[in-house]
Each structure stands twice: as structure tokens, then as C-alpha cells.
Amino acid sequence: MKVKTILVSQPEPKIENSPYFDLSERQKVKIDFRPFIHVEGLPSKEIRQQKIDLSKFTAIVLTSRNAVDHFFRVAEEMRFKVSDSMKYFCQSEAVAYYLQKYVVYRKRKIYVGKRTFTELSPLIKKYKDETFLLPAADKLKAEVPEVLNGLGVNWKEAVFYKTVISDLSDLESVTYDILVFFSPSGIDSLFHNFPDFQQKDTRIAVFGNTTIKAVEAKGLRVDIAAPTPETPSMTMALKKYINSVNKK
């Protein structure tokens, strides 16, 4: 069956040159974006109940842009002035770049990993005498505490925000040729909103092994998977599949 419509379970890209827009134009397919999950910040009162005193930390470990947003939100709610001497350890360049929304980059001590949390660990180990705060979501990758515990540093995790299932009831009568998922939480949201969901002719595209496992655990079929050596991005995997089925 040819592909005419795609639903991506994420917010619409804010950049004009997103590969999704190029894919839509070149392949003549309609691509909609809808986050199946969203993030909600915990109030400062709940964070205090976790026995978090921001003044006790000399370094912040930031794994995502959400972590950046909610750290500074909580600091403002607690009326805590973040010291100019605070050190920031960012998992990737994207996170470090986003940090500029809140601090003057050239005047701060910012240390940047390559991509994975493990790749950030040598920088954290270099400053093992610091006291690290990890502002995190309610669902944290097991790799993060494992790495920090392995380094033997003084660190504390605090839940600053949580992942919440979005209301998708308005999509009940809408069908798409392809559904695109990037996390097991997206699959959880699908079945929370539509407990009787049946795949039938709908193609499912997934990113990452954990998402593949979540799809298969629900008895669904994975039709498009990324990353692979040939298609390292989701848009490349979609393009390859569309080229294959739409030319038949």
C-alpha cells in the first residue's frame, strides 16, 4: 500500500529546514506532528520534599533541554541565585547550546560531552571533588546512575519534571498510513488512549531498540526501523520505505 499520510509522535520541528519538511515536499506525503507524551514540571514544594537544597551543589549535570529548563525554573521559584562559579556538565553540544538561553556562555564553566552519557563521564571524573546535582525526569535511563556511581563522585538525583501521557482522543477517528515512535512511552500513550488499537494496514516506524521491544511486546509489527548503518536517521528510513512502496 502506498504511503500518503504520516503521524510523527513528537512536536513539530521549529526549524524551517527540518528534514521532515523536505521529506514531505519531495515524497508528496502529508506529515502531521503530535506529541504522544509531554513534560510537566514539579512544583518547588515537591522538590523541597526530596530534601534538595540548591545551595549545597557546585555542579549541575544536564542530560536534556528539559533538564535545563526545569533547573532554572525551580531555581527561580525557590528564589535561588545561581552562582557564577556553578559548573555545568552537558551531555551533548545541543544541550550546551540550549544552556545559552539562561547563562552567558563565555562567562560560565561549561563542560560538554559528545552524545551519550558515558562519553561525558571523563569530564565529570576530572572534577570529582565537586558536589553534583542531577535534575531529572521521573523516568531516568539506567545508564546515568550507573555511570555516576561508578565514578565514585558525590552526586544526588532530584526529580524536577515528569513525563505525562497526552490526550489524543481527537484522533480516534483519524487514520494514518505510518505512525512514528521514538520511545516506549509513546507506545504506552497509544494504548492508554486507544486500548483496542489494532494495527491492520498501518505501518509502524520506530527509533531505537527499546522502542522496537515495546512495540513487539504489544503484539504489533515493526515495518520501519532506525537507526541502521544504511539509514541512521528516521527521515532517511522513511524515505527509503516510501520510495520502495510508492513506486510499486
PDB file of C-alpha atoms in Angstrom:
ATOM      1  CA  MET A   1       0.000   0.000   0.000  1.00  0.00           C
ATOM      2  CA  LYS A   2       1.236   3.449  -0.914  1.00  0.00           C
ATOM      3  CA  VAL A   3       2.078   5.986   1.776  1.00  0.00           C
ATOM      4  CA  LYS A   4       0.153   9.252   1.730  1.00  0.00           C
ATOM      5  CA  THR A   5      -0.053  10.235   5.415  1.00  0.00           C
ATOM      6  CA  ILE A   6       2.374  10.040   8.360  1.00  0.00           C
ATOM      7  CA  LEU A   7       1.897  10.900  12.033  1.00  0.00           C
ATOM      8  CA  VAL A   8       5.073  11.643  13.995  1.00  0.00           C
ATOM      9  CA  SER A   9       4.583  11.294  17.762  1.00  0.00           C
ATOM     10  CA  GLN A  10       6.660  14.382  18.557  1.00  0.00           C
ATOM     11  CA  PRO A  11       6.156  18.170  18.461  1.00  0.00           C
ATOM     12  CA  GLU A  12       6.501  19.844  15.086  1.00  0.00           C
ATOM     13  CA  PRO A  13      10.111  20.928  14.398  1.00  0.00           C
ATOM     14  CA  LYS A  14      10.718  24.617  14.946  1.00  0.00           C
ATOM     15  CA  ILE A  15      13.488  24.892  12.362  1.00  0.00           C
ATOM     16  CA  GLU A  16      12.500  25.689   8.785  1.00  0.00           C
ATOM     17  CA  ASN A  17      14.996  23.288   7.215  1.00  0.00           C
ATOM     18  CA  SER A  18      13.841  20.197   9.109  1.00  0.00           C
ATOM     19  CA  PRO A  19      14.375  17.013   7.046  1.00  0.00           C
ATOM     20  CA  TYR A  20      10.726  16.152   7.730  1.00  0.00           C
ATOM     21  CA  PHE A  21       9.549  19.160   5.722  1.00  0.00           C
ATOM     22  CA  ASP A  22      11.896  18.215   2.897  1.00  0.00           C
ATOM     23  CA  LEU A  23      10.625  14.616   3.029  1.00  0.00           C
ATOM     24  CA  SER A  24       7.019  15.804   2.837  1.00  0.00           C
ATOM     25  CA  GLU A  25       7.686  18.037  -0.157  1.00  0.00           C
ATOM     26  CA  ARG A  26       9.845  15.634  -2.140  1.00  0.00           C
ATOM     27  CA  GLN A  27       7.794  12.486  -1.496  1.00  0.00           C
ATOM     28  CA  LYS A  28       4.423  14.258  -1.749  1.00  0.00           C
ATOM     29  CA  VAL A  29       3.206  12.889   1.594  1.00  0.00           C
ATOM     30  CA  LYS A  30       1.310  14.661   4.372  1.00  0.00           C
ATOM     31  CA  ILE A  31       3.201  14.646   7.691  1.00  0.00           C
ATOM     32  CA  ASP A  32       1.463  15.640  10.910  1.00  0.00           C
ATOM     33  CA  PHE A  33       3.149  16.079  14.282  1.00  0.00           C
ATOM     34  CA  ARG A  34       1.533  15.327  17.609  1.00  0.00           C
ATOM     35  CA  PRO A  35       3.373  14.684  20.895  1.00  0.00           C
ATOM     36  CA  PHE A  36       2.042  11.484  22.458  1.00  0.00           C
ATOM     37  CA  ILE A  37       3.709  12.435  25.735  1.00  0.00           C
ATOM     38  CA  HIS A  38       4.621  15.768  27.305  1.00  0.00           C
ATOM     39  CA  VAL A  39       6.623  17.038  30.243  1.00  0.00           C
ATOM     40  CA  GLU A  40       5.207  18.714  33.343  1.00  0.00           C
ATOM     41  CA  GLY A  41       7.380  20.403  35.956  1.00  0.00           C
ATOM     42  CA  LEU A  42       7.115  19.508  39.630  1.00  0.00           C
ATOM     43  CA  PRO A  43       6.413  22.470  41.930  1.00  0.00           C
ATOM     44  CA  SER A  44       9.285  23.629  44.128  1.00  0.00           C
ATOM     45  CA  LYS A  45       7.360  22.430  47.211  1.00  0.00           C
ATOM     46  CA  GLU A  46       7.600  18.822  45.986  1.00  0.00           C
ATOM     47  CA  ILE A  47      11.283  19.263  45.196  1.00  0.00           C
ATOM     48  CA  ARG A  48      11.963  20.537  48.709  1.00  0.00           C
ATOM     49  CA  GLN A  49      10.279  17.380  49.992  1.00  0.00           C
ATOM     50  CA  GLN A  50      13.064  15.484  48.206  1.00  0.00           C
ATOM     51  CA  LYS A  51      15.439  17.310  50.606  1.00  0.00           C
ATOM     52  CA  ILE A  52      17.035  19.341  47.847  1.00  0.00           C
ATOM     53  CA  ASP A  53      18.939  22.482  48.837  1.00  0.00           C
ATOM     54  CA  LEU A  54      20.352  24.086  45.691  1.00  0.00           C
ATOM     55  CA  SER A  55      22.987  25.965  47.677  1.00  0.00           C
ATOM     56  CA  LYS A  56      24.691  22.649  48.536  1.00  0.00           C
ATOM     57  CA  PHE A  57      25.703  21.904  44.942  1.00  0.00           C
ATOM     58  CA  THR A  58      28.669  23.192  42.984  1.00  0.00           C
ATOM     59  CA  ALA A  59      27.935  21.443  39.674  1.00  0.00           C
ATOM     60  CA  ILE A  60      24.849  20.574  37.633  1.00  0.00           C
ATOM     61  CA  VAL A  61      24.616  17.549  35.317  1.00  0.00           C
ATOM     62  CA  LEU A  62      22.282  18.273  32.401  1.00  0.00           C
ATOM     63  CA  THR A  63      21.139  15.416  30.160  1.00  0.00           C
ATOM     64  CA  SER A  64      18.492  17.246  28.106  1.00  0.00           C
ATOM     65  CA  ARG A  65      16.971  20.620  27.281  1.00  0.00           C
ATOM     66  CA  ASN A  66      14.091  19.757  29.600  1.00  0.00           C
ATOM     67  CA  ALA A  67      16.596  19.394  32.437  1.00  0.00           C
ATOM     68  CA  VAL A  68      17.967  22.852  31.624  1.00  0.00           C
ATOM     69  CA  ASP A  69      14.518  24.467  31.572  1.00  0.00           C
ATOM     70  CA  HIS A  70      13.345  22.904  34.807  1.00  0.00           C
ATOM     71  CA  PHE A  71      16.553  23.500  36.751  1.00  0.00           C
ATOM     72  CA  PHE A  72      16.335  27.231  36.116  1.00  0.00           C
ATOM     73  CA  ARG A  73      12.559  27.242  36.650  1.00  0.00           C
ATOM     74  CA  VAL A  74      12.990  25.648  40.073  1.00  0.00           C
ATOM     75  CA  ALA A  75      15.870  27.982  40.942  1.00  0.00           C
ATOM     76  CA  GLU A  76      13.612  30.942  40.169  1.00  0.00           C
ATOM     77  CA  GLU A  77      10.690  29.505  42.147  1.00  0.00           C
ATOM     78  CA  MET A  78      12.997  28.944  45.124  1.00  0.00           C
ATOM     79  CA  ARG A  79      14.443  32.445  44.659  1.00  0.00           C
ATOM     80  CA  PHE A  80      17.872  30.896  44.435  1.00  0.00           C
ATOM     81  CA  LYS A  81      20.502  32.949  42.617  1.00  0.00           C
ATOM     82  CA  VAL A  82      22.680  30.559  40.661  1.00  0.00           C
ATOM     83  CA  SER A  83      26.319  31.360  41.354  1.00  0.00           C
ATOM     84  CA  ASP A  84      28.596  32.454  38.529  1.00  0.00           C
ATOM     85  CA  SER A  85      31.006  29.770  39.721  1.00  0.00           C
ATOM     86  CA  MET A  86      28.494  26.952  39.097  1.00  0.00           C
ATOM     87  CA  LYS A  87      29.839  24.271  36.770  1.00  0.00           C
ATOM     88  CA  TYR A  88      27.589  22.770  34.089  1.00  0.00           C
ATOM     89  CA  PHE A  89      28.186  19.300  32.646  1.00  0.00           C
ATOM     90  CA  CYS A  90      26.132  18.890  29.478  1.00  0.00           C
ATOM     91  CA  GLN A  91      25.581  15.526  27.831  1.00  0.00           C
ATOM     92  CA  SER A  92      25.758  16.928  24.289  1.00  0.00           C
ATOM     93  CA  GLU A  93      26.503  20.050  22.291  1.00  0.00           C
ATOM     94  CA  ALA A  94      22.766  20.545  21.735  1.00  0.00           C
ATOM     95  CA  VAL A  95      22.174  20.726  25.500  1.00  0.00           C
ATOM     96  CA  ALA A  96      25.137  23.049  25.995  1.00  0.00           C
ATOM     97  CA  TYR A  97      23.943  25.328  23.209  1.00  0.00           C
ATOM     98  CA  TYR A  98      20.470  25.449  24.743  1.00  0.00           C
ATOM     99  CA  LEU A  99      22.019  26.470  28.072  1.00  0.00           C
ATOM    100  CA  GLN A 100      22.760  29.858  26.491  1.00  0.00           C
ATOM    101  CA  LYS A 101      19.054  30.634  26.945  1.00  0.00           C
ATOM    102  CA  TYR A 102      19.835  31.110  30.647  1.00  0.00           C
ATOM    103  CA  VAL A 103      23.536  31.923  31.040  1.00  0.00           C
ATOM    104  CA  VAL A 104      26.190  33.945  29.253  1.00  0.00           C
ATOM    105  CA  TYR A 105      28.080  31.047  27.705  1.00  0.00           C
ATOM    106  CA  ARG A 106      31.574  32.539  27.590  1.00  0.00           C
ATOM    107  CA  LYS A 107      31.428  33.576  31.243  1.00  0.00           C
ATOM    108  CA  ARG A 108      30.479  30.160  32.637  1.00  0.00           C
ATOM    109  CA  LYS A 109      32.261  26.899  33.300  1.00  0.00           C
ATOM    110  CA  ILE A 110      30.576  24.552  30.845  1.00  0.00           C
ATOM    111  CA  TYR A 111      31.820  21.066  30.007  1.00  0.00           C
ATOM    112  CA  VAL A 112      30.362  19.215  27.047  1.00  0.00           C
ATOM    113  CA  GLY A 113      30.149  15.526  26.192  1.00  0.00           C
ATOM    114  CA  LYS A 114      29.871  14.135  22.671  1.00  0.00           C
ATOM    115  CA  ARG A 115      26.496  12.368  22.648  1.00  0.00           C
ATOM    116  CA  THR A 116      25.994   9.591  25.215  1.00  0.00           C
ATOM    117  CA  PHE A 117      26.173   9.996  28.979  1.00  0.00           C
ATOM    118  CA  THR A 118      29.112   7.597  29.165  1.00  0.00           C
ATOM    119  CA  GLU A 119      31.095   9.958  26.928  1.00  0.00           C
ATOM    120  CA  LEU A 120      30.543  12.733  29.478  1.00  0.00           C
ATOM    121  CA  SER A 121      31.978  10.670  32.342  1.00  0.00           C
ATOM    122  CA  PRO A 122      35.696  11.546  31.828  1.00  0.00           C
ATOM    123  CA  LEU A 123      34.859  15.239  32.311  1.00  0.00           C
ATOM    124  CA  ILE A 124      32.885  14.544  35.480  1.00  0.00           C
ATOM    125  CA  LYS A 125      35.690  12.331  36.809  1.00  0.00           C
ATOM    126  CA  LYS A 126      38.169  15.157  36.227  1.00  0.00           C
ATOM    127  CA  TYR A 127      36.179  17.292  38.681  1.00  0.00           C
ATOM    128  CA  LYS A 128      35.331  14.529  41.166  1.00  0.00           C
ATOM    129  CA  ASP A 129      35.620  16.866  44.171  1.00  0.00           C
ATOM    130  CA  GLU A 130      32.517  18.811  43.099  1.00  0.00           C
ATOM    131  CA  THR A 131      29.056  18.161  44.528  1.00  0.00           C
ATOM    132  CA  PHE A 132      26.814  17.244  41.598  1.00  0.00           C
ATOM    133  CA  LEU A 133      23.063  17.709  41.205  1.00  0.00           C
ATOM    134  CA  LEU A 134      21.225  15.744  38.534  1.00  0.00           C
ATOM    135  CA  PRO A 135      17.859  17.388  37.754  1.00  0.00           C
ATOM    136  CA  ALA A 136      15.961  14.563  36.094  1.00  0.00           C
ATOM    137  CA  ALA A 137      12.609  13.222  34.936  1.00  0.00           C
ATOM    138  CA  ASP A 138      10.631  10.608  36.820  1.00  0.00           C
ATOM    139  CA  LYS A 139      11.912   8.076  34.283  1.00  0.00           C
ATOM    140  CA  LEU A 140      15.704   8.041  34.130  1.00  0.00           C
ATOM    141  CA  LYS A 141      17.886   5.873  31.894  1.00  0.00           C
ATOM    142  CA  ALA A 142      19.636   3.227  33.994  1.00  0.00           C
ATOM    143  CA  GLU A 143      22.950   4.199  32.390  1.00  0.00           C
ATOM    144  CA  VAL A 144      23.057   7.571  34.170  1.00  0.00           C
ATOM    145  CA  PRO A 145      23.125   6.473  37.845  1.00  0.00           C
ATOM    146  CA  GLU A 146      25.324   3.508  36.922  1.00  0.00           C
ATOM    147  CA  VAL A 147      27.951   5.811  35.403  1.00  0.00           C
ATOM    148  CA  LEU A 148      27.832   8.323  38.268  1.00  0.00           C
ATOM    149  CA  ASN A 149      28.053   5.614  40.931  1.00  0.00           C
ATOM    150  CA  GLY A 150      30.929   4.033  39.045  1.00  0.00           C
ATOM    151  CA  LEU A 151      32.837   7.314  39.107  1.00  0.00           C
ATOM    152  CA  GLY A 152      32.558   7.497  42.888  1.00  0.00           C
ATOM    153  CA  VAL A 153      31.541  11.158  42.867  1.00  0.00           C
ATOM    154  CA  ASN A 154      29.289  12.964  45.353  1.00  0.00           C
ATOM    155  CA  TRP A 155      26.005  13.325  43.476  1.00  0.00           C
ATOM    156  CA  LYS A 156      22.274  13.469  44.081  1.00  0.00           C
ATOM    157  CA  GLU A 157      19.336  12.881  41.764  1.00  0.00           C
ATOM    158  CA  ALA A 158      16.225  15.051  42.048  1.00  0.00           C
ATOM    159  CA  VAL A 159      13.012  14.664  40.073  1.00  0.00           C
ATOM    160  CA  PHE A 160      12.303  18.133  38.637  1.00  0.00           C
ATOM    161  CA  TYR A 161       9.791  17.085  35.971  1.00  0.00           C
ATOM    162  CA  LYS A 162       7.718  14.106  34.901  1.00  0.00           C
ATOM    163  CA  THR A 163       6.570  12.515  31.664  1.00  0.00           C
ATOM    164  CA  VAL A 164       2.800  12.616  31.192  1.00  0.00           C
ATOM    165  CA  ILE A 165       0.601  10.880  28.613  1.00  0.00           C
ATOM    166  CA  SER A 166      -1.106  13.349  26.267  1.00  0.00           C
ATOM    167  CA  ASP A 167      -4.823  13.315  25.496  1.00  0.00           C
ATOM    168  CA  LEU A 168      -5.223  12.029  21.926  1.00  0.00           C
ATOM    169  CA  SER A 169      -8.988  11.469  21.969  1.00  0.00           C
ATOM    170  CA  ASP A 170      -9.475  13.812  18.997  1.00  0.00           C
ATOM    171  CA  LEU A 171      -7.517  11.350  16.829  1.00  0.00           C
ATOM    172  CA  GLU A 172      -9.903   8.470  17.479  1.00  0.00           C
ATOM    173  CA  SER A 173     -11.488   8.579  14.015  1.00  0.00           C
ATOM    174  CA  VAL A 174      -8.303   9.613  12.156  1.00  0.00           C
ATOM    175  CA  THR A 175      -6.130   7.085  10.362  1.00  0.00           C
ATOM    176  CA  TYR A 176      -2.562   7.356   9.087  1.00  0.00           C
ATOM    177  CA  ASP A 177      -0.519   5.137   6.801  1.00  0.00           C
ATOM    178  CA  ILE A 178       2.519   5.362   9.109  1.00  0.00           C
ATOM    179  CA  LEU A 179       2.840   6.033  12.852  1.00  0.00           C
ATOM    180  CA  VAL A 180       6.320   7.088  14.010  1.00  0.00           C
ATOM    181  CA  PHE A 181       7.546   6.378  17.554  1.00  0.00           C
ATOM    182  CA  PHE A 182      10.750   7.305  19.374  1.00  0.00           C
ATOM    183  CA  SER A 183      10.261   5.853  22.856  1.00  0.00           C
ATOM    184  CA  PRO A 184       8.396   3.142  24.766  1.00  0.00           C
ATOM    185  CA  SER A 185       6.416   5.966  26.419  1.00  0.00           C
ATOM    186  CA  GLY A 186       4.901   6.777  23.034  1.00  0.00           C
ATOM    187  CA  ILE A 187       3.645   3.197  22.730  1.00  0.00           C
ATOM    188  CA  ASP A 188       2.238   3.385  26.270  1.00  0.00           C
ATOM    189  CA  SER A 189       0.384   6.552  25.285  1.00  0.00           C
ATOM    190  CA  LEU A 190      -1.047   4.901  22.165  1.00  0.00           C
ATOM    191  CA  PHE A 191      -2.638   2.086  24.169  1.00  0.00           C
ATOM    192  CA  HIS A 192      -3.660   4.364  27.047  1.00  0.00           C
ATOM    193  CA  ASN A 193      -5.626   6.490  24.598  1.00  0.00           C
ATOM    194  CA  PHE A 194      -6.758   3.624  22.357  1.00  0.00           C
ATOM    195  CA  PRO A 195      -6.840   0.357  24.370  1.00  0.00           C
ATOM    196  CA  ASP A 196      -8.381  -1.522  21.445  1.00  0.00           C
ATOM    197  CA  PHE A 197      -5.853  -0.329  18.862  1.00  0.00           C
ATOM    198  CA  GLN A 198      -5.319  -2.795  16.035  1.00  0.00           C
ATOM    199  CA  GLN A 199      -2.511  -2.273  13.562  1.00  0.00           C
ATOM    200  CA  LYS A 200      -4.083  -3.792  10.435  1.00  0.00           C
ATOM    201  CA  ASP A 201      -2.569  -1.955   7.424  1.00  0.00           C
ATOM    202  CA  THR A 202      -0.984   0.819   9.486  1.00  0.00           C
ATOM    203  CA  ARG A 203       2.782   0.788   9.197  1.00  0.00           C
ATOM    204  CA  ILE A 204       4.792   1.443  12.378  1.00  0.00           C
ATOM    205  CA  ALA A 205       8.176   3.155  12.281  1.00  0.00           C
ATOM    206  CA  VAL A 206      10.364   3.075  15.387  1.00  0.00           C
ATOM    207  CA  PHE A 207      13.654   4.566  16.517  1.00  0.00           C
ATOM    208  CA  GLY A 208      15.880   2.597  18.870  1.00  0.00           C
ATOM    209  CA  ASN A 209      15.972  -0.948  20.207  1.00  0.00           C
ATOM    210  CA  THR A 210      13.994  -0.217  23.370  1.00  0.00           C
ATOM    211  CA  THR A 211      11.157   1.183  21.259  1.00  0.00           C
ATOM    212  CA  ILE A 212      11.234  -1.873  18.992  1.00  0.00           C
ATOM    213  CA  LYS A 213      10.896  -4.122  22.047  1.00  0.00           C
ATOM    214  CA  ALA A 214       7.971  -2.046  23.348  1.00  0.00           C
ATOM    215  CA  VAL A 215       6.171  -2.330  20.004  1.00  0.00           C
ATOM    216  CA  GLU A 216       6.709  -6.087  19.772  1.00  0.00           C
ATOM    217  CA  ALA A 217       5.654  -6.571  23.414  1.00  0.00           C
ATOM    218  CA  LYS A 218       2.248  -5.201  22.429  1.00  0.00           C
ATOM    219  CA  GLY A 219       1.993  -7.717  19.610  1.00  0.00           C
ATOM    220  CA  LEU A 220       2.492  -5.081  16.923  1.00  0.00           C
ATOM    221  CA  ARG A 221       4.566  -5.285  13.748  1.00  0.00           C
ATOM    222  CA  VAL A 222       7.640  -3.112  13.158  1.00  0.00           C
ATOM    223  CA  ASP A 223       7.697  -2.105   9.479  1.00  0.00           C
ATOM    224  CA  ILE A 224      10.398   0.591   9.553  1.00  0.00           C
ATOM    225  CA  ALA A 225      13.320   0.697  11.977  1.00  0.00           C
ATOM    226  CA  ALA A 226      16.116   3.190  12.583  1.00  0.00           C
ATOM    227  CA  PRO A 227      18.929   3.744  13.138  1.00  0.00           C
ATOM    228  CA  THR A 228      20.711   1.318  10.845  1.00  0.00           C
ATOM    229  CA  PRO A 229      24.063   1.671   9.036  1.00  0.00           C
ATOM    230  CA  GLU A 230      22.153   2.428   5.837  1.00  0.00           C
ATOM    231  CA  THR A 231      19.528   4.710   7.421  1.00  0.00           C
ATOM    232  CA  PRO A 232      20.970   6.385  10.550  1.00  0.00           C
ATOM    233  CA  SER A 233      18.028   8.803  10.873  1.00  0.00           C
ATOM    234  CA  MET A 234      14.271   8.313  10.959  1.00  0.00           C
ATOM    235  CA  THR A 235      13.704  10.557   7.943  1.00  0.00           C
ATOM    236  CA  MET A 236      16.172   8.501   5.904  1.00  0.00           C
ATOM    237  CA  ALA A 237      14.408   5.278   6.925  1.00  0.00           C
ATOM    238  CA  LEU A 238      11.020   6.756   5.996  1.00  0.00           C
ATOM    239  CA  LYS A 239      12.338   7.968   2.650  1.00  0.00           C
ATOM    240  CA  LYS A 240      13.734   4.539   1.795  1.00  0.00           C
ATOM    241  CA  TYR A 241      10.458   2.833   2.680  1.00  0.00           C
ATOM    242  CA  ILE A 242       8.284   5.350   0.811  1.00  0.00           C
ATOM    243  CA  ASN A 243      10.479   5.057  -2.280  1.00  0.00           C
ATOM    244  CA  SER A 244      10.026   1.301  -2.129  1.00  0.00           C
ATOM    245  CA  VAL A 245       6.232   1.112  -1.733  1.00  0.00           C
ATOM    246  CA  ASN A 246       5.098   4.195  -3.645  1.00  0.00           C
ATOM    247  CA  LYS A 247       6.844   3.138  -6.852  1.00  0.00           C
ATOM    248  CA  LYS A 248       5.082  -0.214  -6.973  1.00  0.00           C
TER     249      LYS A 248
END
